[in-house]
Short mmCIF file of C-alpha atoms in Angstrom, two decimals:
data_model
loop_
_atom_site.label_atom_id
_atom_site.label_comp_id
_atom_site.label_asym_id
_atom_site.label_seq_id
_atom_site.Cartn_x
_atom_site.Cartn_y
_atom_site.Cartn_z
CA UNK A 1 118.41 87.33 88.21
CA UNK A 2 115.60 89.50 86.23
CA UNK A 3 116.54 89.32 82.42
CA UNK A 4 115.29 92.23 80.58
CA UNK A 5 114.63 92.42 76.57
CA UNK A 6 116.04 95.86 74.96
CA UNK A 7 114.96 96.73 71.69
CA UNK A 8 117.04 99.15 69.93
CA UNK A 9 118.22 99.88 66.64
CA UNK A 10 121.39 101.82 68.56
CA UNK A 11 124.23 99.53 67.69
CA UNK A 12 126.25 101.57 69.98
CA UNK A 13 123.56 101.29 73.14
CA UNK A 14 123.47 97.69 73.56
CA UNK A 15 126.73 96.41 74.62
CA UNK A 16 127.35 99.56 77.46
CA UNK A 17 123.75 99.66 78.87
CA UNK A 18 124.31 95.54 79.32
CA UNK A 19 127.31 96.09 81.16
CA UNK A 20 125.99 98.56 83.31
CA UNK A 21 122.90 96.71 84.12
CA UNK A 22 124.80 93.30 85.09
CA UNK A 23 125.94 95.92 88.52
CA UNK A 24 122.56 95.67 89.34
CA UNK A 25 122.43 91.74 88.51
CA UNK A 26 120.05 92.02 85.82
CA UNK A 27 120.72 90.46 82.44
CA UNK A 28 120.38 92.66 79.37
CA UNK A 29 119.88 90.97 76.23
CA UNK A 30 119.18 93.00 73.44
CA UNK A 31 117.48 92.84 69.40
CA UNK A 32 117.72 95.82 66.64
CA UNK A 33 114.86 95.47 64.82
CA UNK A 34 111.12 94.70 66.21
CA UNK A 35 110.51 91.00 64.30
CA UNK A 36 113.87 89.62 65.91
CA UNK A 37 112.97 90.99 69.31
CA UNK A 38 109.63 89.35 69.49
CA UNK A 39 111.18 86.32 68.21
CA UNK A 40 113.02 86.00 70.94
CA UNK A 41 109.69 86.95 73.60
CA UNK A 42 107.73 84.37 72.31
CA UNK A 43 111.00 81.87 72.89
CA UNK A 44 112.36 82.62 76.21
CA UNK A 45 110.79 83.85 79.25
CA UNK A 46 111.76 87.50 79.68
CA UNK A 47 110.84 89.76 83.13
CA UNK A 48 110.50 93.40 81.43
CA UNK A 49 110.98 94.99 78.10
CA UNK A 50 112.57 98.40 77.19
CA UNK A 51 111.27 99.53 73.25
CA UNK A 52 112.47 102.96 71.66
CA UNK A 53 110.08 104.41 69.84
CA UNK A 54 112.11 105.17 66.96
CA UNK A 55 112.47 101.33 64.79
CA UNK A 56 113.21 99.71 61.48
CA UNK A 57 110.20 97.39 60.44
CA UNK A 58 107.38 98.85 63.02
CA UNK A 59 107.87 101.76 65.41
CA UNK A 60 107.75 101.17 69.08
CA UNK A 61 104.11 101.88 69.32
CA UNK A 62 103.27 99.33 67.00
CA UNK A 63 105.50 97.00 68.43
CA UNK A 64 104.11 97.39 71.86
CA UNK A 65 100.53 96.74 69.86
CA UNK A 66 102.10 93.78 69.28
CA UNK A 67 103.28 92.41 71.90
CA UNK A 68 100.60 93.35 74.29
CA UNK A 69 98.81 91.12 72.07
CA UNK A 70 100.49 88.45 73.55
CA UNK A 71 101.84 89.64 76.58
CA UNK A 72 101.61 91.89 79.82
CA UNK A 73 105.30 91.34 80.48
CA UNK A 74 106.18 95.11 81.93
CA UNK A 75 107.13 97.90 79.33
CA UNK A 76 109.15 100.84 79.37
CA UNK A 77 109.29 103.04 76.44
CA UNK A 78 112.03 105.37 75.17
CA UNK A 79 110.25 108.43 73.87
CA UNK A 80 112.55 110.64 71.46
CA UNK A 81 112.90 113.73 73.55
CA UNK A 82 110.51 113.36 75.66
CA UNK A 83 107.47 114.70 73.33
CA UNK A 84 104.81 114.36 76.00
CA UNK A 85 102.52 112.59 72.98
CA UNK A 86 104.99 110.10 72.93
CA UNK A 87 104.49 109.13 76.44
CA UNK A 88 100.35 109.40 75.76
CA UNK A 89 100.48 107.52 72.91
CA UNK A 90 102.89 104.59 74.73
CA UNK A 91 100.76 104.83 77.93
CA UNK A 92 97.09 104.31 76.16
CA UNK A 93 98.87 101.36 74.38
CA UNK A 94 99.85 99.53 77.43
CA UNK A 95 103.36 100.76 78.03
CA UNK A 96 104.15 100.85 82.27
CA UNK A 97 106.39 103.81 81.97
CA UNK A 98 108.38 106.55 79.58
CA UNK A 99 111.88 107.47 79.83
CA UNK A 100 113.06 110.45 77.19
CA UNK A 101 115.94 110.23 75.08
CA UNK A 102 118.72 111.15 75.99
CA UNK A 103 118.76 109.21 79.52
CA UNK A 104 120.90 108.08 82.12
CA UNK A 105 121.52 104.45 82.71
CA UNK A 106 121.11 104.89 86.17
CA UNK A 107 117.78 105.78 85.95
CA UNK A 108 116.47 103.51 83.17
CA UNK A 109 117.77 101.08 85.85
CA UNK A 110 115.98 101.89 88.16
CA UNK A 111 112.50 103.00 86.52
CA UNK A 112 112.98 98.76 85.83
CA UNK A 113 113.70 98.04 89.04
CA UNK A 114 110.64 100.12 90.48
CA UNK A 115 108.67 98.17 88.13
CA UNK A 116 109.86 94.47 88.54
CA UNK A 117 109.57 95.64 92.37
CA UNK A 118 105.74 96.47 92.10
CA UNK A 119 105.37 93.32 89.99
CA UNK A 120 106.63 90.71 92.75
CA UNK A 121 105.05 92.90 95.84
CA UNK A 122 102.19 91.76 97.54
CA UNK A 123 99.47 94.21 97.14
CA UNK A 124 98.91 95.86 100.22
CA UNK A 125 95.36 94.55 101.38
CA UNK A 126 93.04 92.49 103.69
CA UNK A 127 93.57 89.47 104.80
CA UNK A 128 91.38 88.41 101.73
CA UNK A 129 93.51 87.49 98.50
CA UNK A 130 90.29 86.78 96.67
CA UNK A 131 87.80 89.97 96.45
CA UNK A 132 84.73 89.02 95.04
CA UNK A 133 82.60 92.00 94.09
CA UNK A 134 79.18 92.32 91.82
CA UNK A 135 80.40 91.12 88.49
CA UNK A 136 84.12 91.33 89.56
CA UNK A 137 86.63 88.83 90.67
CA UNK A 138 89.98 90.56 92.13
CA UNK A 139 92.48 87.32 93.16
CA UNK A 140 95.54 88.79 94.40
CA UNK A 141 96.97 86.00 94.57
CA UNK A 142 96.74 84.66 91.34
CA UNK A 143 97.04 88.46 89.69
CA UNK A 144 93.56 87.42 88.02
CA UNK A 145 90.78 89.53 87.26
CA UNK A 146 86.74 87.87 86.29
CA UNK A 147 84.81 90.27 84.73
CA UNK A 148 80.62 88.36 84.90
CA UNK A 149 82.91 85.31 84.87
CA UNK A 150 85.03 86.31 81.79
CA UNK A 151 89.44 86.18 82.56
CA UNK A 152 90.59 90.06 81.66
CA UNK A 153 93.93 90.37 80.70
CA UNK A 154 95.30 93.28 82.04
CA UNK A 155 98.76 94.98 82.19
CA UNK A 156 100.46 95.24 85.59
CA UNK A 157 100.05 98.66 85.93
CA UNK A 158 96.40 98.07 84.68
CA UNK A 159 96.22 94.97 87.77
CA UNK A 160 97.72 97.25 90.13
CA UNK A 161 95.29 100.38 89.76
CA UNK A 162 92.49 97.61 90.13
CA UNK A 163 93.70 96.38 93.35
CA UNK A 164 94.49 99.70 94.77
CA UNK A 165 91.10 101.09 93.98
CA UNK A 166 89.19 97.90 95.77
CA UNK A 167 91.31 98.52 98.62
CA UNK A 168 88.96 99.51 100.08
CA UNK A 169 86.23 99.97 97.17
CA UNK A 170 84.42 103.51 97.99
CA UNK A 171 87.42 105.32 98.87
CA UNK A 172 88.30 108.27 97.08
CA UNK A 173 92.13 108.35 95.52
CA UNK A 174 93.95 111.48 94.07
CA UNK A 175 95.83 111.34 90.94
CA UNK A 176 99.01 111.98 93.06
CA UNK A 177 97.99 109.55 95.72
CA UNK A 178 97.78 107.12 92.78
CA UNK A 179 100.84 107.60 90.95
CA UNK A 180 102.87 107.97 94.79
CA UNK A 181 101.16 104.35 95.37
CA UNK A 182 102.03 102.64 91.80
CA UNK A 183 104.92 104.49 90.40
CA UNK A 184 107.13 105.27 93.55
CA UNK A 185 107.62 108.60 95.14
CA UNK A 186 110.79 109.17 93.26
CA UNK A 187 109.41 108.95 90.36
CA UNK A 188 107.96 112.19 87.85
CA UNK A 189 104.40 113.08 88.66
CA UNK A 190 102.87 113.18 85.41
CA UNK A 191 99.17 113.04 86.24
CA UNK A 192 97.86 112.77 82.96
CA UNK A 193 99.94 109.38 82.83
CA UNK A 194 96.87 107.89 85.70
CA UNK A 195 93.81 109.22 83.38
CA UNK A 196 95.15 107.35 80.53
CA UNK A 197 95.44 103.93 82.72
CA UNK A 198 92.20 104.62 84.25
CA UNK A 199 91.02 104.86 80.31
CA UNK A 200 92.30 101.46 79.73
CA UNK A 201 91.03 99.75 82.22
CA UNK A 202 87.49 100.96 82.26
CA UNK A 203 87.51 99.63 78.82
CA UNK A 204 88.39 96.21 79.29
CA UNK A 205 86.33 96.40 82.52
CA UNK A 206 83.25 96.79 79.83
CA UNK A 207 80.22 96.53 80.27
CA UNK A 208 80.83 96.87 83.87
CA UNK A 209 80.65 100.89 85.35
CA UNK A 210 82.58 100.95 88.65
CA UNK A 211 85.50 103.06 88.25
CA UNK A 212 84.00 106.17 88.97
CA UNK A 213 85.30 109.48 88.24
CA UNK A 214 84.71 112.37 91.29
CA UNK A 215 85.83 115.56 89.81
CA UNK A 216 88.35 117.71 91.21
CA UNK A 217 88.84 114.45 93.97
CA UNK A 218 89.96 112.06 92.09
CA UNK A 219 88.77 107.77 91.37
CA UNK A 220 87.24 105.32 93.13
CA UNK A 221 85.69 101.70 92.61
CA UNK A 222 81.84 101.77 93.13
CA UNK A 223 80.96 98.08 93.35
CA UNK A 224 78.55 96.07 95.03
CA UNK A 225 80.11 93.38 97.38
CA UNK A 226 79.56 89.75 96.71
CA UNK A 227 81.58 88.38 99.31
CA UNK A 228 84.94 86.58 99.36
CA UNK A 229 87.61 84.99 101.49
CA UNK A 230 91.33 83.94 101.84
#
Protein backbone atom coordinates (compact mmCIF):
# COMPACT_ATOMS: atom_id res chain seq x y z
CA UNK A 1 0.00 0.00 0.00
CA UNK A 2 1.91 3.32 -1.35
CA UNK A 3 2.10 5.80 1.69
CA UNK A 4 2.30 9.29 0.58
CA UNK A 5 3.75 12.41 2.75
CA UNK A 6 1.37 15.68 2.50
CA UNK A 7 2.69 18.79 3.59
CA UNK A 8 0.24 21.37 4.36
CA UNK A 9 -0.31 24.05 6.65
CA UNK A 10 -4.37 23.49 5.84
CA UNK A 11 -5.55 22.13 9.13
CA UNK A 12 -8.76 21.55 7.46
CA UNK A 13 -7.10 19.49 4.25
CA UNK A 14 -5.49 16.77 6.01
CA UNK A 15 -7.96 14.63 7.67
CA UNK A 16 -10.60 14.62 4.30
CA UNK A 17 -7.91 14.23 1.56
CA UNK A 18 -6.63 11.04 3.93
CA UNK A 19 -9.89 9.62 3.89
CA UNK A 20 -10.41 9.95 0.41
CA UNK A 21 -7.12 8.59 -0.56
CA UNK A 22 -7.43 5.29 1.72
CA UNK A 23 -10.44 4.41 -1.47
CA UNK A 24 -7.63 4.18 -3.52
CA UNK A 25 -5.52 2.14 -0.76
CA UNK A 26 -2.96 4.63 -0.36
CA UNK A 27 -2.00 5.92 3.08
CA UNK A 28 -1.96 9.67 3.63
CA UNK A 29 0.00 10.86 6.41
CA UNK A 30 0.36 14.35 6.69
CA UNK A 31 2.87 17.42 8.57
CA UNK A 32 1.97 21.39 8.76
CA UNK A 33 5.02 22.90 8.73
CA UNK A 34 8.23 21.96 6.43
CA UNK A 35 10.91 20.93 9.51
CA UNK A 36 8.27 18.32 10.92
CA UNK A 37 7.59 16.93 7.47
CA UNK A 38 11.15 16.21 6.67
CA UNK A 39 11.51 14.84 10.02
CA UNK A 40 9.42 12.38 9.34
CA UNK A 41 11.20 11.62 5.41
CA UNK A 42 14.37 11.11 6.78
CA UNK A 43 12.56 8.49 9.47
CA UNK A 44 10.25 6.40 7.54
CA UNK A 45 10.29 5.28 4.09
CA UNK A 46 7.69 7.29 2.17
CA UNK A 47 6.61 6.47 -1.83
CA UNK A 48 5.66 10.21 -3.00
CA UNK A 49 5.34 13.61 -1.53
CA UNK A 50 2.65 16.33 -2.13
CA UNK A 51 4.20 20.13 -0.86
CA UNK A 52 2.00 23.40 -1.23
CA UNK A 53 3.82 26.07 -2.06
CA UNK A 54 2.44 28.34 0.37
CA UNK A 55 4.41 27.25 4.18
CA UNK A 56 5.32 28.43 7.63
CA UNK A 57 9.20 28.07 8.17
CA UNK A 58 10.33 27.64 4.26
CA UNK A 59 8.01 27.81 1.27
CA UNK A 60 7.48 24.78 -0.84
CA UNK A 61 10.22 25.65 -3.20
CA UNK A 62 12.66 25.73 -0.63
CA UNK A 63 11.47 22.79 0.89
CA UNK A 64 11.64 20.79 -2.25
CA UNK A 65 15.50 22.34 -2.34
CA UNK A 66 15.64 20.52 0.53
CA UNK A 67 14.62 17.53 0.20
CA UNK A 68 15.90 16.85 -3.21
CA UNK A 69 18.98 17.23 -1.36
CA UNK A 70 18.41 14.09 0.05
CA UNK A 71 15.97 12.51 -1.94
CA UNK A 72 14.35 11.72 -5.46
CA UNK A 73 11.28 10.30 -3.76
CA UNK A 74 8.46 11.67 -6.45
CA UNK A 75 7.01 15.28 -5.90
CA UNK A 76 3.93 16.93 -6.65
CA UNK A 77 3.52 20.51 -5.94
CA UNK A 78 0.42 22.58 -5.12
CA UNK A 79 0.87 25.86 -6.92
CA UNK A 80 -1.52 28.73 -5.51
CA UNK A 81 -3.74 29.26 -8.48
CA UNK A 82 -2.03 27.86 -10.82
CA UNK A 83 0.53 30.91 -11.58
CA UNK A 84 2.31 29.17 -14.43
CA UNK A 85 5.82 30.51 -12.56
CA UNK A 86 4.84 28.48 -9.87
CA UNK A 87 4.86 25.37 -11.83
CA UNK A 88 8.44 26.68 -13.59
CA UNK A 89 9.89 27.45 -10.59
CA UNK A 90 8.72 23.78 -8.89
CA UNK A 91 9.65 21.97 -12.15
CA UNK A 92 13.46 23.46 -12.51
CA UNK A 93 13.71 22.47 -8.76
CA UNK A 94 12.97 18.89 -9.20
CA UNK A 95 9.25 18.74 -8.57
CA UNK A 96 7.50 15.63 -10.99
CA UNK A 97 4.31 17.50 -11.41
CA UNK A 98 1.94 20.76 -10.46
CA UNK A 99 -1.54 20.67 -9.43
CA UNK A 100 -3.26 24.39 -8.87
CA UNK A 101 -5.12 25.32 -5.96
CA UNK A 102 -8.13 24.86 -5.71
CA UNK A 103 -8.14 20.99 -6.85
CA UNK A 104 -10.10 18.03 -6.83
CA UNK A 105 -9.12 15.05 -4.81
CA UNK A 106 -9.81 12.92 -7.52
CA UNK A 107 -7.31 14.19 -9.53
CA UNK A 108 -4.47 14.87 -7.05
CA UNK A 109 -5.13 11.09 -6.75
CA UNK A 110 -4.54 10.25 -9.60
CA UNK A 111 -1.66 12.72 -10.88
CA UNK A 112 0.03 10.28 -7.74
CA UNK A 113 -1.04 7.37 -9.06
CA UNK A 114 0.28 8.21 -12.70
CA UNK A 115 3.42 8.89 -11.02
CA UNK A 116 4.00 5.92 -8.56
CA UNK A 117 2.77 3.99 -11.87
CA UNK A 118 5.75 5.33 -14.06
CA UNK A 119 8.01 4.78 -11.04
CA UNK A 120 7.45 0.83 -10.70
CA UNK A 121 7.05 0.34 -14.76
CA UNK A 122 9.61 -1.21 -16.61
CA UNK A 123 10.92 1.15 -19.11
CA UNK A 124 9.90 0.13 -22.34
CA UNK A 125 13.25 -1.04 -24.09
CA UNK A 126 15.62 -3.74 -25.53
CA UNK A 127 16.27 -6.66 -24.25
CA UNK A 128 19.37 -4.82 -22.71
CA UNK A 129 18.76 -3.45 -19.04
CA UNK A 130 22.28 -2.11 -19.02
CA UNK A 131 23.01 0.59 -21.95
CA UNK A 132 26.42 1.43 -21.99
CA UNK A 133 27.11 4.46 -24.15
CA UNK A 134 30.45 6.84 -24.55
CA UNK A 135 30.77 8.24 -21.09
CA UNK A 136 27.22 7.04 -20.08
CA UNK A 137 25.94 4.16 -18.11
CA UNK A 138 21.93 3.76 -18.41
CA UNK A 139 21.01 0.44 -15.97
CA UNK A 140 17.42 0.06 -16.12
CA UNK A 141 17.42 -2.16 -13.91
CA UNK A 142 19.01 -0.71 -11.15
CA UNK A 143 17.43 3.01 -12.14
CA UNK A 144 21.29 4.04 -12.16
CA UNK A 145 22.89 6.45 -14.26
CA UNK A 146 27.34 6.65 -14.65
CA UNK A 147 28.29 9.70 -15.98
CA UNK A 148 32.70 8.93 -17.05
CA UNK A 149 32.13 6.54 -14.14
CA UNK A 150 30.62 9.10 -11.67
CA UNK A 151 26.71 7.77 -9.92
CA UNK A 152 24.18 10.87 -11.02
CA UNK A 153 21.41 11.26 -8.93
CA UNK A 154 18.58 12.04 -10.82
CA UNK A 155 14.81 12.54 -10.19
CA UNK A 156 12.40 10.01 -11.72
CA UNK A 157 11.13 12.15 -14.12
CA UNK A 158 14.82 13.21 -14.76
CA UNK A 159 15.63 8.91 -15.06
CA UNK A 160 12.74 8.53 -17.18
CA UNK A 161 13.48 11.29 -19.95
CA UNK A 162 17.06 9.58 -19.96
CA UNK A 163 15.79 6.24 -20.74
CA UNK A 164 13.26 7.34 -23.21
CA UNK A 165 15.72 9.38 -25.16
CA UNK A 166 18.38 6.23 -25.42
CA UNK A 167 15.59 4.26 -26.59
CA UNK A 168 16.79 4.24 -29.26
CA UNK A 169 19.63 7.07 -28.98
CA UNK A 170 19.37 9.15 -32.46
CA UNK A 171 15.76 9.28 -32.61
CA UNK A 172 14.10 12.43 -32.72
CA UNK A 173 11.16 13.01 -29.86
CA UNK A 174 8.53 15.89 -29.84
CA UNK A 175 7.75 17.76 -26.80
CA UNK A 176 4.22 16.17 -26.98
CA UNK A 177 5.55 12.77 -27.80
CA UNK A 178 7.55 13.28 -24.59
CA UNK A 179 5.16 14.45 -22.18
CA UNK A 180 2.31 11.62 -23.88
CA UNK A 181 5.28 9.01 -23.00
CA UNK A 182 6.18 10.30 -19.27
CA UNK A 183 3.21 12.11 -18.00
CA UNK A 184 0.20 10.03 -19.42
CA UNK A 185 -2.13 11.06 -22.13
CA UNK A 186 -4.64 12.30 -19.68
CA UNK A 187 -2.65 14.47 -18.35
CA UNK A 188 -2.28 18.68 -19.31
CA UNK A 189 0.16 19.25 -22.11
CA UNK A 190 2.22 21.90 -20.81
CA UNK A 191 5.25 21.78 -23.09
CA UNK A 192 7.30 24.16 -21.44
CA UNK A 193 7.09 21.64 -18.37
CA UNK A 194 9.70 19.04 -20.89
CA UNK A 195 12.28 22.08 -21.65
CA UNK A 196 12.68 22.67 -18.06
CA UNK A 197 13.45 18.73 -17.36
CA UNK A 198 15.54 18.60 -20.35
CA UNK A 199 17.40 21.78 -18.51
CA UNK A 200 18.00 19.70 -15.53
CA UNK A 201 19.25 16.95 -16.78
CA UNK A 202 21.73 18.29 -19.25
CA UNK A 203 23.15 19.86 -16.24
CA UNK A 204 23.84 17.08 -14.13
CA UNK A 205 24.73 15.20 -17.35
CA UNK A 206 27.85 17.88 -17.35
CA UNK A 207 30.46 17.86 -18.97
CA UNK A 208 28.90 15.39 -21.21
CA UNK A 209 26.86 17.08 -24.58
CA UNK A 210 24.38 14.44 -25.81
CA UNK A 211 21.02 15.70 -25.34
CA UNK A 212 20.71 17.51 -28.35
CA UNK A 213 18.27 20.08 -29.15
CA UNK A 214 16.71 19.92 -33.10
CA UNK A 215 14.67 22.98 -33.44
CA UNK A 216 11.19 23.03 -34.35
CA UNK A 217 11.58 18.76 -34.01
CA UNK A 218 12.17 18.33 -30.86
CA UNK A 219 15.32 16.13 -28.48
CA UNK A 220 17.32 13.44 -28.96
CA UNK A 221 20.41 11.61 -27.29
CA UNK A 222 23.55 11.87 -29.56
CA UNK A 223 25.93 9.36 -28.00
CA UNK A 224 28.51 7.16 -29.11
CA UNK A 225 27.83 3.41 -28.31
CA UNK A 226 30.11 1.53 -26.05
CA UNK A 227 28.37 -1.59 -25.95
CA UNK A 228 26.30 -3.36 -23.28
CA UNK A 229 24.22 -6.38 -22.43
CA UNK A 230 21.43 -7.93 -20.22
Amino acid sequence: MPRILLIDDDEHLAAPLASYFARFDCVLDSASRPSEGLARLRSQPYDAAILDVMLPEMDGFALCREIRKESDIPIVMLTARGDVMDRVVGLELGADDYLPKPFEPRELVARVQTILRRQRAAPVTTPAQRREFEGLVIDLDRREVLRQGERVELTGTEFELLALLADPPGKVWSRDDILNRLRGHEAELYTRAVDIVVSRLRKKLEPLDCIKTLRNAGYMLAVGKGGGGP
